[in-house]
Amino acid sequence: IIIIIIIIIIIIIIIIIIMAYSYSTSVIGIVIFYDALREWVAIESDSSNVLKRPDLHHMMEKAAQKLRLMGGMVELVDIGQQELPDGQTLALPKVVTAQFGSDPNKRTVCIYGHVDVQPAKMDDGWATDPYNLTDINGNLYGRGASDNKAPVLAWIHAVEAYQALHMELPVNVKFIIEGMEETGSNGLEDMIVAQRDIFFSDVDYIIISDCGWLSRRPALTYGTRGNCYFFAEVIEGPKQDLHSGVYGGTVIEPMTDLIGILDTLIDPNGKILIPGIREAVAPLSDEEWKMYQDIQFDLENYKNKIGVDQLMYNSKVDLLAHMWRYPTVSIHGIQGAFSDHGTKTVIPAKVVAKFSIRQVPNMDPAVVKKQVTDYLHLVFSKRKSPNKLKVTMVIGAKPWLADTQDPVFEAGKAAIKRVFNVDPDLIREGATIPIARTFQDVTGKSIIMMPIGGFDDGLHSQNEKMSRYNYIEGTKYFIAYLHEVSLIKKTSV
Ligand SMILES: *[C@@H]1O[C@H](CO)[C@@H](O)[C@H](O)[C@H]1NC(C)=O
Ligand SMILES: [Zn+2]
């Protein structure tokens, strides 16, 4: 009996030691993750502010250094200069590329991410210093925490985890990290084209983790909308602004013309009135409808989040479909219009409307440009105004759509199942992430979006955050994903 008791005591002691050890290593792991993110968030890598360009260069160097210290083959690729509105030029932040492993018998994944951020100031209404990562109830608040610094770090931690465990990476891993995403990825497309047969030649799959889940359920993203952005200018009216008391009633006002034509773009029910646009949209299939039906999404939460009592559609499927796979027109502003506080009795001489149309399969921006231009000129001509209309399309970004049956998505579903023990929602993104389509068109590789951001992370907004849970479980998910991708090879080759 004494021997049995001694054995039991020894077993208990061993169990306690094992538990204490695993607890301490996981705590150490978490501290390392947290410190890494804090250091990155502390750098004001705001790509839209030219005064912050040194910080942005520093950020790229820091990311490169981290990957170098891990033993990666790292390059800082010069992508040239940016021309500023005043004619000056400014060096673009270099693009960081890194490579871990080059075994031709393994799959190769390439992870895209960005480490530049949107502007942020305390004055904007932040509760904490946006560049001082602050943990409140398990949420890590800071500019760029979710978009896109923690997801980039989570991928880096995934590689570090294999290294720390002295396990060989099951796939070759490449990184491409840019610093101009928030202002339109200047210079990146040229770099991708130039690297197509070099850096991208052995890449099987490109992974983007630059968006969020739709709810608390993990999600894989298989599509994004594109965007065509237009300027409609009413010009050659009066040669200067006029006093409405003195001249009102005698001239045909450019603003009246402009409002008149803007009102013909879309009806109050959201129906786009420009001929040909709706006809181009891929029809909603039964499978798609069923998939939307199963997605976790709460209309009431959504209403609360944006602070409205009524939405354009009352059913989940209709709402998701219009958020992701139907086009929409949004009118953004009118340049030249009076917009200050108070009153001003002005007749603006020249006004420019800014509006955009979100693009979905199978719309083509070149066709949309013609449809919109022809239609607005037709509508304008019916007004018989002596003023002139000029329509220009300043952005023409295509939508992106992936095949959710592709092995790269099957691997994603399996990794989510393994870590979160649920099947992911397959979702689209209503916003435009042009880089996905660029990667697809230039490299011809399969692209997958694997977000780990929460649905309420507040990207581009005040109090952006990343939860500890998403950061840490997201890292585990990426580790599992690398493993799952390595299995694609065994079954399909
Ligand atoms: C960040 O915030 C913490 C907690 O409020 C504070 O102690 C620390 O001094 C701050 N760091 C910087 C660099 O402002
Ligand atoms: Zn982003």
Short mmCIF file of C-alpha atoms and ligand atoms in Angstrom, two decimals:
data_model
loop_
_atom_site.label_atom_id
_atom_site.label_comp_id
_atom_site.label_asym_id
_atom_site.label_seq_id
_atom_site.Cartn_x
_atom_site.Cartn_y
_atom_site.Cartn_z
CA ILE A 1 0.00 0.00 0.00
CA ILE A 2 2.82 2.37 0.90
CA ILE A 3 4.45 1.68 -2.45
CA ILE A 4 1.19 2.42 -4.25
CA ILE A 5 0.77 5.67 -2.33
CA ILE A 6 4.35 6.68 -3.15
CA ILE A 7 3.76 5.91 -6.83
CA ILE A 8 0.55 7.98 -6.82
CA ILE A 9 2.35 10.88 -5.14
CA ILE A 10 5.16 10.70 -7.69
CA ILE A 11 2.63 10.67 -10.54
CA ILE A 12 0.85 13.68 -9.05
CA ILE A 13 4.14 15.54 -8.70
CA ILE A 14 5.04 14.77 -12.31
CA ILE A 15 1.64 15.98 -13.49
CA ILE A 16 2.05 19.21 -11.49
CA ILE A 17 5.50 19.79 -12.96
CA ILE A 18 4.23 19.20 -16.51
CA MET A 19 1.28 21.54 -15.98
CA ALA A 20 3.46 24.25 -14.46
CA TYR A 21 5.92 23.95 -17.30
CA SER A 22 3.32 24.13 -20.04
CA TYR A 23 1.60 27.02 -18.25
CA SER A 24 4.84 28.97 -17.99
CA THR A 25 5.80 28.35 -21.62
CA SER A 26 2.39 29.44 -22.83
CA VAL A 27 2.56 32.55 -20.66
CA ILE A 28 6.04 33.30 -21.99
CA GLY A 29 4.71 32.78 -25.51
CA ILE A 30 1.89 35.22 -24.91
CA VAL A 31 4.23 37.85 -23.47
CA ILE A 32 6.48 37.55 -26.52
CA PHE A 33 3.49 38.00 -28.86
CA TYR A 34 2.25 40.98 -26.90
CA ASP A 35 5.66 42.69 -26.80
CA ALA A 36 6.16 42.17 -30.52
CA LEU A 37 2.83 43.79 -31.31
CA ARG A 38 3.46 46.62 -28.84
CA GLU A 39 6.79 47.43 -30.51
CA TRP A 40 5.21 47.45 -33.96
CA VAL A 41 2.18 49.51 -32.96
CA ALA A 42 4.51 52.07 -31.33
CA ILE A 43 5.87 52.99 -34.77
CA GLU A 44 3.66 55.59 -36.45
CA SER A 45 3.88 53.99 -39.88
CA ASP A 46 1.16 56.22 -41.34
CA SER A 47 1.63 55.97 -45.11
CA SER A 48 -0.67 58.91 -45.92
CA ASN A 49 1.38 61.43 -43.95
CA VAL A 50 4.60 62.38 -45.76
CA LEU A 51 6.05 63.70 -42.49
CA LYS A 52 5.85 60.17 -41.09
CA ARG A 53 7.82 58.66 -43.97
CA PRO A 54 10.95 58.12 -41.80
CA ASP A 55 8.79 56.13 -39.35
CA LEU A 56 7.47 54.09 -42.25
CA HIS A 57 11.00 53.31 -43.47
CA HIS A 58 11.87 52.35 -39.90
CA MET A 59 8.86 50.03 -39.78
CA MET A 60 9.91 48.21 -42.95
CA GLU A 61 13.45 47.86 -41.60
CA LYS A 62 12.09 46.50 -38.31
CA ALA A 63 9.95 43.89 -40.06
CA ALA A 64 12.93 42.89 -42.21
CA GLN A 65 15.18 42.64 -39.17
CA LYS A 66 12.73 40.38 -37.35
CA LEU A 67 12.60 38.01 -40.32
CA ARG A 68 16.40 38.11 -40.67
CA LEU A 69 16.90 37.18 -37.02
CA MET A 70 14.68 34.17 -37.63
CA GLY A 71 17.07 33.04 -40.34
CA GLY A 72 14.96 34.03 -43.31
CA MET A 73 16.45 35.05 -46.63
CA VAL A 74 15.33 38.66 -46.54
CA GLU A 75 15.39 41.43 -49.09
CA LEU A 76 14.28 45.04 -48.95
CA VAL A 77 13.11 45.72 -52.49
CA ASP A 78 13.33 49.29 -53.72
CA ILE A 79 10.11 50.22 -55.53
CA GLY A 80 11.10 53.77 -56.43
CA GLN A 81 9.61 57.15 -55.80
CA GLN A 82 6.22 58.61 -55.22
CA GLU A 83 5.23 61.89 -56.84
CA LEU A 84 3.53 64.33 -54.47
CA PRO A 85 0.81 66.80 -55.55
CA ASP A 86 3.33 69.67 -55.33
CA GLY A 87 5.63 67.95 -57.84
CA GLN A 88 8.18 66.80 -55.25
CA THR A 89 9.19 63.18 -55.08
CA LEU A 90 9.46 60.99 -52.02
CA ALA A 91 11.01 57.54 -51.67
CA LEU A 92 8.42 54.81 -51.32
CA PRO A 93 8.89 52.40 -48.41
CA LYS A 94 10.78 49.33 -49.59
CA VAL A 95 8.87 46.06 -49.89
CA VAL A 96 10.10 43.32 -47.57
CA THR A 97 10.39 39.85 -49.04
CA ALA A 98 11.50 36.85 -47.05
CA GLN A 99 11.87 33.16 -47.61
CA PHE A 100 12.01 30.24 -45.19
CA GLY A 101 12.95 27.02 -46.91
CA SER A 102 13.33 26.23 -50.60
CA ASP A 103 12.71 22.50 -50.70
CA PRO A 104 11.35 21.74 -54.19
CA ASN A 105 9.49 18.74 -52.77
CA LYS A 106 7.37 20.95 -50.57
CA ARG A 107 4.50 23.28 -51.30
CA THR A 108 5.34 26.99 -51.15
CA VAL A 109 2.99 29.54 -49.66
CA CYS A 110 3.43 33.28 -49.91
CA ILE A 111 1.96 35.46 -47.22
CA TYR A 112 1.05 39.02 -48.12
CA GLY A 113 0.61 41.67 -45.46
CA HIS A 114 1.13 45.37 -44.81
CA VAL A 115 2.62 47.24 -41.90
CA ASP A 116 1.54 50.78 -42.74
CA VAL A 117 -1.48 52.24 -40.96
CA GLN A 118 -4.26 54.79 -41.29
CA PRO A 119 -3.76 58.08 -39.43
CA ALA A 120 -4.77 58.25 -35.76
CA LYS A 121 -4.71 60.96 -33.09
CA MET A 122 -6.04 61.14 -29.54
CA ASP A 123 -8.14 64.12 -30.73
CA ASP A 124 -10.06 61.86 -33.10
CA GLY A 125 -11.73 60.36 -30.04
CA TRP A 126 -9.44 57.54 -29.02
CA ALA A 127 -9.83 56.39 -25.42
CA THR A 128 -6.14 55.45 -25.26
CA ASP A 129 -2.96 56.60 -27.02
CA PRO A 130 -3.31 54.95 -30.46
CA TYR A 131 0.44 54.24 -30.64
CA ASN A 132 0.72 52.78 -27.15
CA LEU A 133 -0.78 49.28 -27.24
CA THR A 134 -3.17 49.06 -24.32
CA ASP A 135 -4.77 45.90 -22.98
CA ILE A 136 -8.32 46.39 -21.72
CA ASN A 137 -10.27 43.25 -20.86
CA GLY A 138 -8.35 41.10 -23.29
CA ASN A 139 -8.53 43.57 -26.16
CA LEU A 140 -5.32 45.16 -27.41
CA TYR A 141 -6.07 48.72 -28.50
CA GLY A 142 -3.79 50.52 -30.93
CA ARG A 143 -3.65 51.83 -34.49
CA GLY A 144 -2.80 49.03 -36.88
CA ALA A 145 -3.32 46.34 -34.23
CA SER A 146 -5.83 44.48 -36.39
CA ASP A 147 -5.09 46.18 -39.72
CA ASN A 148 -2.64 44.62 -40.33
CA LYS A 149 0.18 44.31 -37.80
CA ALA A 150 -1.09 41.49 -35.56
CA PRO A 151 -2.07 39.26 -38.50
CA VAL A 152 1.40 39.74 -40.07
CA LEU A 153 3.00 38.97 -36.72
CA ALA A 154 0.74 35.94 -36.25
CA TRP A 155 2.15 34.48 -39.48
CA ILE A 156 5.67 35.27 -38.28
CA HIS A 157 4.89 33.62 -34.92
CA ALA A 158 3.62 30.56 -36.80
CA VAL A 159 7.07 30.14 -38.37
CA GLU A 160 8.73 30.90 -35.02
CA ALA A 161 6.64 28.19 -33.36
CA TYR A 162 7.95 25.52 -35.72
CA GLN A 163 11.47 26.80 -35.11
CA ALA A 164 11.05 26.88 -31.32
CA LEU A 165 9.89 23.28 -31.36
CA HIS A 166 12.79 22.32 -33.65
CA MET A 167 10.28 21.09 -36.19
CA GLU A 168 10.97 21.41 -39.87
CA LEU A 169 8.52 23.73 -41.62
CA PRO A 170 6.10 21.48 -43.51
CA VAL A 171 6.00 23.94 -46.45
CA ASN A 172 8.29 26.65 -47.78
CA VAL A 173 7.08 30.00 -46.50
CA LYS A 174 7.56 33.32 -48.24
CA PHE A 175 6.53 36.77 -47.10
CA ILE A 176 5.79 39.90 -49.07
CA ILE A 177 5.16 42.86 -46.77
CA GLU A 178 4.43 46.33 -48.07
CA GLY A 179 4.11 49.78 -46.53
CA MET A 180 1.72 51.65 -48.83
CA GLU A 181 -1.48 49.60 -48.63
CA GLU A 182 -3.55 52.26 -46.91
CA THR A 183 -2.89 54.75 -49.70
CA GLY A 184 -3.36 52.42 -52.67
CA SER A 185 -0.27 50.16 -52.71
CA ASN A 186 1.85 52.55 -54.78
CA GLY A 187 4.53 50.72 -56.71
CA LEU A 188 3.48 47.25 -55.61
CA GLU A 189 1.82 46.10 -58.81
CA ASP A 190 4.94 46.93 -60.85
CA MET A 191 7.03 45.05 -58.34
CA ILE A 192 4.76 41.98 -58.54
CA VAL A 193 4.92 42.06 -62.34
CA ALA A 194 8.72 42.36 -62.20
CA GLN A 195 8.96 39.48 -59.70
CA ARG A 196 6.45 37.21 -61.42
CA ASP A 197 9.03 34.78 -62.76
CA ILE A 198 11.47 35.29 -59.90
CA PHE A 199 10.02 35.57 -56.41
CA PHE A 200 6.62 34.15 -57.38
CA SER A 201 7.86 31.41 -59.71
CA ASP A 202 7.79 28.62 -57.11
CA VAL A 203 4.81 29.93 -55.10
CA ASP A 204 1.75 27.66 -55.05
CA TYR A 205 -0.65 29.73 -52.97
CA ILE A 206 -0.89 33.35 -51.93
CA ILE A 207 -2.46 34.13 -48.57
CA ILE A 208 -3.90 37.47 -47.51
CA SER A 209 -4.95 38.06 -43.90
CA ASP A 210 -6.06 41.66 -44.21
CA CYS A 211 -9.75 41.70 -43.27
CA GLY A 212 -12.01 40.37 -40.53
CA TRP A 213 -14.60 37.79 -39.57
CA LEU A 214 -18.27 38.60 -39.93
CA SER A 215 -19.27 37.40 -36.46
CA ARG A 216 -17.63 35.43 -33.67
CA ARG A 217 -17.49 32.44 -35.99
CA PRO A 218 -14.16 32.13 -37.86
CA ALA A 219 -14.41 32.82 -41.56
CA LEU A 220 -12.61 32.34 -44.85
CA THR A 221 -13.01 35.10 -47.42
CA TYR A 222 -13.40 34.15 -51.08
CA GLY A 223 -14.35 37.40 -52.77
CA THR A 224 -14.05 41.15 -52.67
CA ARG A 225 -15.86 43.90 -54.57
CA GLY A 226 -13.97 46.20 -56.88
CA ASN A 227 -14.64 49.88 -57.27
CA CYS A 228 -15.03 52.37 -60.10
CA TYR A 229 -14.68 55.93 -58.87
CA PHE A 230 -16.04 58.81 -60.92
CA PHE A 231 -15.79 62.57 -61.05
CA ALA A 232 -18.72 64.36 -62.74
CA GLU A 233 -17.90 68.03 -63.31
CA VAL A 234 -20.34 70.69 -64.37
CA ILE A 235 -18.20 73.39 -65.94
CA GLU A 236 -18.31 76.35 -68.25
CA GLY A 237 -21.15 77.92 -66.30
CA PRO A 238 -20.56 81.41 -64.84
CA LYS A 239 -16.87 82.33 -64.78
CA GLN A 240 -16.93 82.90 -61.00
CA ASP A 241 -19.12 82.25 -57.96
CA LEU A 242 -22.20 84.49 -57.90
CA HIS A 243 -24.45 86.11 -55.29
CA SER A 244 -27.81 84.33 -55.32
CA GLY A 245 -29.68 87.54 -54.45
CA VAL A 246 -28.19 89.47 -57.31
CA TYR A 247 -27.98 86.76 -59.99
CA GLY A 248 -30.30 83.99 -58.78
CA GLY A 249 -33.09 83.39 -61.28
CA THR A 250 -31.06 84.63 -64.21
CA VAL A 251 -28.46 81.87 -64.71
CA ILE A 252 -28.69 78.11 -65.11
CA GLU A 253 -26.89 76.96 -62.00
CA PRO A 254 -24.22 74.22 -62.28
CA MET A 255 -25.21 72.80 -58.89
CA THR A 256 -28.84 72.31 -59.96
CA ASP A 257 -27.63 70.50 -63.08
CA LEU A 258 -25.34 68.32 -61.02
CA ILE A 259 -27.91 67.37 -58.38
CA GLY A 260 -30.34 66.64 -61.20
CA ILE A 261 -28.07 64.13 -62.88
CA LEU A 262 -26.88 62.57 -59.61
CA ASP A 263 -30.49 61.83 -58.77
CA THR A 264 -30.76 59.62 -61.85
CA LEU A 265 -28.05 57.17 -60.77
CA ILE A 266 -29.98 55.11 -58.23
CA ASP A 267 -33.59 54.98 -57.03
CA PRO A 268 -34.72 55.12 -53.38
CA ASN A 269 -34.89 51.31 -53.23
CA GLY A 270 -31.25 50.93 -54.17
CA LYS A 271 -31.95 49.99 -57.79
CA ILE A 272 -29.17 51.20 -60.06
CA LEU A 273 -30.68 53.08 -63.00
CA ILE A 274 -27.63 53.15 -65.29
CA PRO A 275 -28.55 50.86 -68.22
CA GLY A 276 -26.51 47.66 -68.46
CA ILE A 277 -25.08 47.60 -64.94
CA ARG A 278 -27.57 45.24 -63.34
CA GLU A 279 -27.66 43.01 -66.41
CA ALA A 280 -23.92 42.33 -66.13
CA VAL A 281 -24.14 40.91 -62.60
CA ALA A 282 -23.69 37.13 -62.20
CA PRO A 283 -26.99 35.61 -61.08
CA LEU A 284 -27.32 34.34 -57.50
CA SER A 285 -27.19 30.55 -57.61
CA ASP A 286 -29.18 28.22 -55.36
CA GLU A 287 -26.00 26.99 -53.68
CA GLU A 288 -24.97 30.53 -52.96
CA TRP A 289 -28.36 31.34 -51.51
CA LYS A 290 -28.12 28.29 -49.26
CA MET A 291 -24.62 29.21 -48.17
CA TYR A 292 -25.71 32.72 -47.22
CA GLN A 293 -28.61 31.22 -45.29
CA ASP A 294 -26.18 29.30 -43.05
CA ILE A 295 -23.85 32.21 -42.33
CA GLN A 296 -23.83 33.51 -38.79
CA PHE A 297 -24.99 37.10 -39.04
CA ASP A 298 -27.37 39.04 -36.85
CA LEU A 299 -29.37 41.81 -38.49
CA GLU A 300 -30.18 43.47 -35.17
CA ASN A 301 -26.50 43.61 -34.17
CA TYR A 302 -25.67 45.01 -37.54
CA LYS A 303 -28.30 47.74 -37.17
CA ASN A 304 -27.00 48.60 -33.70
CA LYS A 305 -23.44 48.70 -34.89
CA ILE A 306 -24.17 51.33 -37.53
CA GLY A 307 -26.93 53.03 -35.56
CA VAL A 308 -29.92 52.77 -37.89
CA ASP A 309 -33.49 51.56 -37.34
CA GLN A 310 -34.09 50.35 -40.85
CA LEU A 311 -31.93 48.70 -43.46
CA MET A 312 -32.34 48.49 -47.20
CA TYR A 313 -33.31 44.79 -46.90
CA ASN A 314 -34.94 42.85 -44.10
CA SER A 315 -33.65 39.36 -44.81
CA LYS A 316 -30.18 38.14 -44.01
CA VAL A 317 -29.63 36.65 -47.45
CA ASP A 318 -30.70 39.84 -49.26
CA LEU A 319 -28.57 41.99 -47.04
CA LEU A 320 -25.43 39.85 -47.34
CA ALA A 321 -25.94 39.55 -51.09
CA HIS A 322 -26.15 43.32 -51.47
CA MET A 323 -23.16 43.79 -49.21
CA TRP A 324 -20.97 41.38 -51.19
CA ARG A 325 -22.19 40.32 -54.61
CA TYR A 326 -24.31 43.12 -56.03
CA PRO A 327 -23.03 46.50 -57.16
CA THR A 328 -24.03 49.73 -55.48
CA VAL A 329 -23.72 53.44 -56.15
CA SER A 330 -22.50 55.72 -53.35
CA ILE A 331 -22.36 59.48 -53.69
CA HIS A 332 -19.42 60.76 -51.65
CA GLY A 333 -19.30 64.50 -52.04
CA ILE A 334 -19.43 67.62 -54.13
CA GLN A 335 -16.29 69.66 -54.51
CA GLY A 336 -16.94 73.36 -54.93
CA ALA A 337 -20.20 73.26 -53.00
CA PHE A 338 -20.62 75.36 -49.90
CA SER A 339 -20.16 73.04 -46.91
CA ASP A 340 -19.15 75.16 -43.92
CA HIS A 341 -21.24 75.96 -40.86
CA GLY A 342 -23.63 78.87 -41.19
CA THR A 343 -25.16 80.29 -44.32
CA LYS A 344 -23.67 81.57 -47.51
CA THR A 345 -25.84 82.71 -50.40
CA VAL A 346 -23.52 81.58 -53.10
CA ILE A 347 -24.11 80.15 -56.55
CA PRO A 348 -21.03 77.97 -57.07
CA ALA A 349 -19.57 78.46 -60.53
CA LYS A 350 -18.11 74.99 -60.88
CA VAL A 351 -18.95 71.80 -59.01
CA VAL A 352 -17.51 68.30 -59.11
CA ALA A 353 -19.47 65.30 -57.84
CA LYS A 354 -17.56 62.30 -56.50
CA PHE A 355 -19.32 58.96 -56.63
CA SER A 356 -18.33 55.34 -56.96
CA ILE A 357 -19.83 52.04 -58.02
CA ARG A 358 -18.72 48.86 -56.26
CA GLN A 359 -17.83 46.21 -58.83
CA VAL A 360 -18.83 42.55 -58.75
CA PRO A 361 -18.48 39.61 -61.12
CA ASN A 362 -19.07 39.84 -64.09
CA MET A 363 -18.80 43.62 -64.38
CA ASP A 364 -15.88 45.08 -66.30
CA PRO A 365 -14.62 48.54 -65.27
CA ALA A 366 -13.87 49.52 -68.88
CA VAL A 367 -17.49 48.78 -69.82
CA VAL A 368 -18.83 50.46 -66.69
CA LYS A 369 -16.85 53.59 -67.53
CA LYS A 370 -18.58 53.81 -70.91
CA GLN A 371 -22.02 52.97 -69.51
CA VAL A 372 -21.80 55.65 -66.83
CA THR A 373 -20.32 58.31 -69.11
CA ASP A 374 -22.84 57.74 -71.92
CA TYR A 375 -25.77 57.65 -69.51
CA LEU A 376 -24.85 60.84 -67.65
CA HIS A 377 -24.29 62.70 -70.92
CA LEU A 378 -27.66 61.52 -72.16
CA VAL A 379 -29.43 62.60 -68.97
CA PHE A 380 -27.56 65.90 -68.99
CA SER A 381 -28.41 66.64 -72.62
CA LYS A 382 -32.13 66.29 -71.79
CA ARG A 383 -31.76 69.22 -69.41
CA LYS A 384 -30.75 71.41 -72.37
CA SER A 385 -28.36 73.24 -70.10
CA PRO A 386 -25.79 75.63 -71.59
CA ASN A 387 -23.30 74.33 -69.00
CA LYS A 388 -20.94 71.49 -69.87
CA LEU A 389 -20.53 68.09 -68.28
CA LYS A 390 -17.26 66.21 -67.98
CA VAL A 391 -17.17 62.66 -66.62
CA THR A 392 -13.93 60.89 -65.69
CA MET A 393 -13.25 57.55 -64.04
CA VAL A 394 -10.30 57.94 -61.68
CA ILE A 395 -10.18 54.44 -60.16
CA GLY A 396 -11.15 51.20 -61.90
CA ALA A 397 -10.50 48.30 -59.52
CA LYS A 398 -11.82 44.88 -60.45
CA PRO A 399 -13.55 42.48 -58.05
CA TRP A 400 -11.91 39.24 -56.93
CA LEU A 401 -13.60 35.88 -56.56
CA ALA A 402 -12.05 32.51 -55.66
CA ASP A 403 -13.26 28.93 -56.00
CA THR A 404 -14.15 27.73 -52.50
CA GLN A 405 -13.63 24.10 -53.58
CA ASP A 406 -9.95 24.78 -54.33
CA PRO A 407 -7.62 22.66 -52.11
CA VAL A 408 -6.28 25.88 -50.63
CA PHE A 409 -9.75 26.55 -49.18
CA GLU A 410 -10.17 22.93 -48.06
CA ALA A 411 -6.92 23.32 -46.10
CA GLY A 412 -8.28 26.51 -44.54
CA LYS A 413 -11.51 24.80 -43.51
CA ALA A 414 -9.56 21.91 -41.96
CA ALA A 415 -7.24 24.25 -40.03
CA ILE A 416 -10.19 26.20 -38.62
CA LYS A 417 -11.92 22.98 -37.65
CA ARG A 418 -8.77 21.80 -35.89
CA VAL A 419 -8.19 24.97 -33.87
CA PHE A 420 -11.68 26.36 -33.29
CA ASN A 421 -13.65 23.13 -33.63
CA VAL A 422 -16.25 24.74 -35.94
CA ASP A 423 -16.80 24.92 -39.66
CA PRO A 424 -15.93 28.39 -40.93
CA ASP A 425 -18.34 30.77 -42.58
CA LEU A 426 -17.39 31.33 -46.20
CA ILE A 427 -17.77 35.04 -46.66
CA ARG A 428 -16.99 37.82 -49.07
CA GLU A 429 -15.75 41.32 -48.40
CA GLY A 430 -17.83 44.23 -49.64
CA ALA A 431 -14.79 46.47 -49.70
CA THR A 432 -12.05 46.48 -52.28
CA ILE A 433 -8.69 44.79 -51.69
CA PRO A 434 -7.21 45.35 -55.16
CA ILE A 435 -4.09 43.37 -54.38
CA ALA A 436 -6.02 40.08 -54.42
CA ARG A 437 -7.09 40.62 -58.00
CA THR A 438 -3.60 41.84 -58.96
CA PHE A 439 -2.02 38.68 -57.52
CA GLN A 440 -4.56 36.56 -59.35
CA ASP A 441 -4.14 38.31 -62.70
CA VAL A 442 -0.36 38.64 -62.62
CA THR A 443 0.75 35.37 -61.01
CA GLY A 444 -2.17 33.08 -61.90
CA LYS A 445 -1.84 31.43 -58.46
CA SER A 446 -4.69 30.46 -56.14
CA ILE A 447 -5.40 33.19 -53.63
CA ILE A 448 -7.05 32.75 -50.24
CA MET A 449 -8.02 35.31 -47.63
CA MET A 450 -7.63 34.03 -44.09
CA PRO A 451 -8.75 36.79 -41.75
CA ILE A 452 -8.17 36.62 -38.01
CA GLY A 453 -9.51 40.09 -37.17
CA GLY A 454 -12.70 40.30 -35.12
CA PHE A 455 -15.93 41.69 -36.61
CA ASP A 456 -15.77 44.65 -34.21
CA ASP A 457 -12.08 45.57 -34.49
CA GLY A 458 -12.78 49.10 -35.74
CA LEU A 459 -10.39 49.14 -38.70
CA HIS A 460 -9.59 52.68 -39.90
CA SER A 461 -11.69 53.94 -37.00
CA GLN A 462 -11.14 55.14 -33.45
CA ASN A 463 -10.18 52.55 -30.83
CA GLU A 464 -8.99 49.93 -33.30
CA LYS A 465 -8.16 46.72 -31.45
CA MET A 466 -7.16 43.11 -31.81
CA SER A 467 -8.30 40.69 -29.16
CA ARG A 468 -5.71 38.54 -27.42
CA TYR A 469 -7.92 35.58 -28.27
CA ASN A 470 -7.88 36.25 -32.02
CA TYR A 471 -4.17 37.02 -32.01
CA ILE A 472 -3.18 33.85 -30.16
CA GLU A 473 -5.75 31.44 -31.58
CA GLY A 474 -5.12 33.01 -34.98
CA THR A 475 -1.46 32.10 -34.66
CA LYS A 476 -2.41 28.50 -33.83
CA TYR A 477 -4.72 28.48 -36.82
CA PHE A 478 -1.89 29.62 -39.11
CA ILE A 479 0.39 26.93 -37.68
CA ALA A 480 -2.29 24.33 -38.38
CA TYR A 481 -2.81 25.77 -41.85
CA LEU A 482 0.83 25.30 -42.83
CA HIS A 483 0.45 21.68 -41.81
CA GLU A 484 -2.80 21.28 -43.78
CA VAL A 485 -1.27 22.83 -46.90
CA SER A 486 1.59 20.34 -46.72
CA LEU A 487 -1.00 17.56 -46.93
CA ILE A 488 -2.39 18.87 -50.23
CA LYS A 489 0.81 17.67 -51.82
CA LYS A 490 0.55 14.11 -50.53
CA THR A 491 -2.98 13.58 -51.81
CA SER A 492 -2.90 15.39 -55.13
CA VAL A 493 0.59 14.71 -56.49
C1 LIG B 1 1.86 53.60 -22.43
O1 LIG B 1 0.79 53.49 -21.51
C2 LIG B 1 1.19 53.01 -20.25
C3 LIG B 1 -0.07 52.78 -19.43
O2 LIG B 1 -0.92 53.85 -19.48
C4 LIG B 1 2.15 54.01 -19.60
O3 LIG B 1 2.58 53.53 -18.34
C5 LIG B 1 3.36 54.19 -20.52
O4 LIG B 1 4.21 55.18 -19.99
C6 LIG B 1 2.90 54.57 -21.91
N1 LIG B 1 4.05 54.56 -22.79
C7 LIG B 1 4.33 55.56 -23.61
C8 LIG B 1 5.53 55.36 -24.48
O5 LIG B 1 3.67 56.56 -23.69
ZN ZN B 2 -5.33 46.47 -44.19
#
